[in-house]
Amino acid sequence: MLITCPYCGPRNVSEYTYQGDGNRTRPDPASTDQAAWNEYVYDRLNPAGDHHEIWQHSGGCRAHLRVTRNTLTHVVTEVSFARDAGHRKSERHRKPGAHA
Ligand SMILES: [Zn+2]
C-alpha cells in the first residue's frame, strides 16, 4: 500500500504509523457529558468502504496526514494534512450492519 505524503511523495505504508480514526471529534475539555466522552474514547467506526484515518509519516517528514482509505481494497483516494481537517464537520455516519 502506498500513501502519497504531500511533502515527500508516494511512500510505502511501512514508513507510516497509524494514529487512529480521522472522524472523531473531541468534546469540549470542560464538558462533563459522559456519553460524549464515552463515544470519543471507546466508539470506533468499522466501515466496509471508504474510511478517514490519521497516519503519521513517522519514517519521513513526521507530518500527520488525514487519509481516505477503502478498507476493502486498501486504495488510498485522498491525502491531506491533518491540521487542515479541523474545520471540517464530523463525518460520522452509523448504519446498522455497517460493522464488519
Ligand atoms: Zn512525508
PDB file of C-alpha atoms and ligand atoms in Angstrom:
ATOM      1  CA  MET A   1       0.000   0.000   0.000  1.00  0.00           C
ATOM      2  CA  LEU A   2       1.295   3.423  -0.946  1.00  0.00           C
ATOM      3  CA  ILE A   3       0.412   6.690   0.776  1.00  0.00           C
ATOM      4  CA  THR A   4       1.341   9.905  -1.006  1.00  0.00           C
ATOM      5  CA  CYS A   5       2.745  12.347   1.517  1.00  0.00           C
ATOM      6  CA  PRO A   6       2.189  15.983   0.401  1.00  0.00           C
ATOM      7  CA  TYR A   7       5.838  16.740   1.257  1.00  0.00           C
ATOM      8  CA  CYS A   8       7.652  13.519   0.317  1.00  0.00           C
ATOM      9  CA  GLY A   9       5.563  11.941  -2.440  1.00  0.00           C
ATOM     10  CA  PRO A  10       4.456   8.292  -2.674  1.00  0.00           C
ATOM     11  CA  ARG A  11       5.939   6.115   0.077  1.00  0.00           C
ATOM     12  CA  ASN A  12       5.338   2.576   1.296  1.00  0.00           C
ATOM     13  CA  VAL A  13       2.968   2.193   4.245  1.00  0.00           C
ATOM     14  CA  SER A  14       5.885   0.807   6.298  1.00  0.00           C
ATOM     15  CA  GLU A  15       7.111   4.421   6.653  1.00  0.00           C
ATOM     16  CA  TYR A  16       3.833   5.433   8.316  1.00  0.00           C
ATOM     17  CA  THR A  17       2.267   4.894  11.731  1.00  0.00           C
ATOM     18  CA  TYR A  18      -1.485   4.576  12.066  1.00  0.00           C
ATOM     19  CA  GLN A  19      -2.774   7.189  14.521  1.00  0.00           C
ATOM     20  CA  GLY A  20      -6.450   6.316  14.569  1.00  0.00           C
ATOM     21  CA  ASP A  21      -9.885   7.170  13.280  1.00  0.00           C
ATOM     22  CA  GLY A  22      -9.977  10.522  11.497  1.00  0.00           C
ATOM     23  CA  ASN A  23     -13.671  11.058  12.153  1.00  0.00           C
ATOM     24  CA  ARG A  24     -13.564  11.577  15.887  1.00  0.00           C
ATOM     25  CA  THR A  25     -14.452  14.966  17.343  1.00  0.00           C
ATOM     26  CA  ARG A  26     -13.109  15.663  20.830  1.00  0.00           C
ATOM     27  CA  PRO A  27     -15.722  17.046  23.225  1.00  0.00           C
ATOM     28  CA  ASP A  28     -15.082  20.367  24.931  1.00  0.00           C
ATOM     29  CA  PRO A  29     -12.441  19.626  27.622  1.00  0.00           C
ATOM     30  CA  ALA A  30     -14.654  21.325  30.220  1.00  0.00           C
ATOM     31  CA  SER A  31     -17.600  19.119  29.314  1.00  0.00           C
ATOM     32  CA  THR A  32     -18.867  16.581  31.841  1.00  0.00           C
ATOM     33  CA  ASP A  33     -21.105  14.849  29.313  1.00  0.00           C
ATOM     34  CA  GLN A  34     -20.163  11.213  29.969  1.00  0.00           C
ATOM     35  CA  ALA A  35     -21.960   9.921  26.888  1.00  0.00           C
ATOM     36  CA  ALA A  36     -19.946  12.262  24.647  1.00  0.00           C
ATOM     37  CA  TRP A  37     -16.662  11.249  26.321  1.00  0.00           C
ATOM     38  CA  ASN A  38     -17.528   7.541  26.139  1.00  0.00           C
ATOM     39  CA  GLU A  39     -18.224   7.888  22.431  1.00  0.00           C
ATOM     40  CA  TYR A  40     -14.972   9.808  21.884  1.00  0.00           C
ATOM     41  CA  VAL A  41     -12.815   7.347  23.831  1.00  0.00           C
ATOM     42  CA  TYR A  42     -14.388   3.977  23.027  1.00  0.00           C
ATOM     43  CA  ASP A  43     -16.605   4.044  19.941  1.00  0.00           C
ATOM     44  CA  ARG A  44     -14.947   3.324  16.624  1.00  0.00           C
ATOM     45  CA  LEU A  45     -16.343   3.015  13.142  1.00  0.00           C
ATOM     46  CA  ASN A  46     -15.575  -0.163  11.269  1.00  0.00           C
ATOM     47  CA  PRO A  47     -16.872   0.588   7.788  1.00  0.00           C
ATOM     48  CA  ALA A  48     -16.654  -1.646   4.765  1.00  0.00           C
ATOM     49  CA  GLY A  49     -15.566   1.020   2.293  1.00  0.00           C
ATOM     50  CA  ASP A  50     -14.050   4.492   2.483  1.00  0.00           C
ATOM     51  CA  HIS A  51     -12.722   5.463   5.902  1.00  0.00           C
ATOM     52  CA  HIS A  52     -10.983   8.631   7.102  1.00  0.00           C
ATOM     53  CA  GLU A  53      -7.846   7.854   9.104  1.00  0.00           C
ATOM     54  CA  ILE A  54      -4.948   9.746  10.658  1.00  0.00           C
ATOM     55  CA  TRP A  55      -1.474   8.491   9.712  1.00  0.00           C
ATOM     56  CA  GLN A  56       1.889   9.942  10.681  1.00  0.00           C
ATOM     57  CA  HIS A  57       4.787   9.833   8.235  1.00  0.00           C
ATOM     58  CA  SER A  58       6.986   8.660  11.088  1.00  0.00           C
ATOM     59  CA  GLY A  59       9.718   7.325   8.799  1.00  0.00           C
ATOM     60  CA  GLY A  60       9.891  10.558   6.822  1.00  0.00           C
ATOM     61  CA  CYS A  61       8.872  14.135   7.467  1.00  0.00           C
ATOM     62  CA  ARG A  62       6.780  13.176  10.555  1.00  0.00           C
ATOM     63  CA  ALA A  63       3.709  15.052   9.230  1.00  0.00           C
ATOM     64  CA  HIS A  64       0.287  13.942  10.423  1.00  0.00           C
ATOM     65  CA  LEU A  65      -1.974  13.182   7.490  1.00  0.00           C
ATOM     66  CA  ARG A  66      -5.681  12.628   7.026  1.00  0.00           C
ATOM     67  CA  VAL A  67      -6.011   9.681   4.652  1.00  0.00           C
ATOM     68  CA  THR A  68      -9.147   8.368   2.975  1.00  0.00           C
ATOM     69  CA  ARG A  69      -8.633   4.636   2.526  1.00  0.00           C
ATOM     70  CA  ASN A  70     -11.012   1.977   1.266  1.00  0.00           C
ATOM     71  CA  THR A  71     -10.975  -0.733   3.925  1.00  0.00           C
ATOM     72  CA  LEU A  72     -11.880  -3.430   1.387  1.00  0.00           C
ATOM     73  CA  THR A  73      -9.310  -2.643  -1.314  1.00  0.00           C
ATOM     74  CA  HIS A  74      -6.767  -0.532   0.679  1.00  0.00           C
ATOM     75  CA  VAL A  75      -6.818   2.001  -2.157  1.00  0.00           C
ATOM     76  CA  VAL A  76      -5.969   5.481  -0.843  1.00  0.00           C
ATOM     77  CA  THR A  77      -8.105   8.082  -2.589  1.00  0.00           C
ATOM     78  CA  GLU A  78      -7.261  11.280  -0.685  1.00  0.00           C
ATOM     79  CA  VAL A  79      -4.425  12.572   1.484  1.00  0.00           C
ATOM     80  CA  SER A  80      -4.265  15.959   3.203  1.00  0.00           C
ATOM     81  CA  PHE A  81      -2.603  17.446   6.249  1.00  0.00           C
ATOM     82  CA  ALA A  82      -4.468  16.518   9.432  1.00  0.00           C
ATOM     83  CA  ARG A  83      -4.191  20.094  10.689  1.00  0.00           C
ATOM     84  CA  ASP A  84      -6.355  21.205   7.746  1.00  0.00           C
ATOM     85  CA  ALA A  85      -9.151  18.811   8.733  1.00  0.00           C
ATOM     86  CA  GLY A  86     -10.007  20.710  11.928  1.00  0.00           C
ATOM     87  CA  HIS A  87     -12.525  22.948  10.237  1.00  0.00           C
ATOM     88  CA  ARG A  88     -14.441  20.039   8.734  1.00  0.00           C
ATOM     89  CA  LYS A  89     -17.667  18.911  10.284  1.00  0.00           C
ATOM     90  CA  SER A  90     -17.774  15.445  11.751  1.00  0.00           C
ATOM     91  CA  GLU A  91     -18.411  12.868   9.067  1.00  0.00           C
ATOM     92  CA  ARG A  92     -19.563  10.133  11.397  1.00  0.00           C
ATOM     93  CA  HIS A  93     -22.336   8.088   9.930  1.00  0.00           C
ATOM     94  CA  ARG A  94     -23.566   4.992  11.621  1.00  0.00           C
ATOM     95  CA  LYS A  95     -25.537   2.495   9.628  1.00  0.00           C
ATOM     96  CA  PRO A  96     -26.993  -0.668  11.075  1.00  0.00           C
ATOM     97  CA  GLY A  97     -24.936  -3.595   9.837  1.00  0.00           C
ATOM     98  CA  ALA A  98     -22.022  -1.380   8.774  1.00  0.00           C
ATOM     99  CA  HIS A  99     -19.708  -3.119  11.214  1.00  0.00           C
ATOM    100  CA  ALA A 100     -17.697  -5.882   9.606  1.00  0.00           C
TER     101      ALA A 100
HETATM  102 ZN    ZN B   1       6.388  12.987   4.434  1.00  0.00          ZN
END
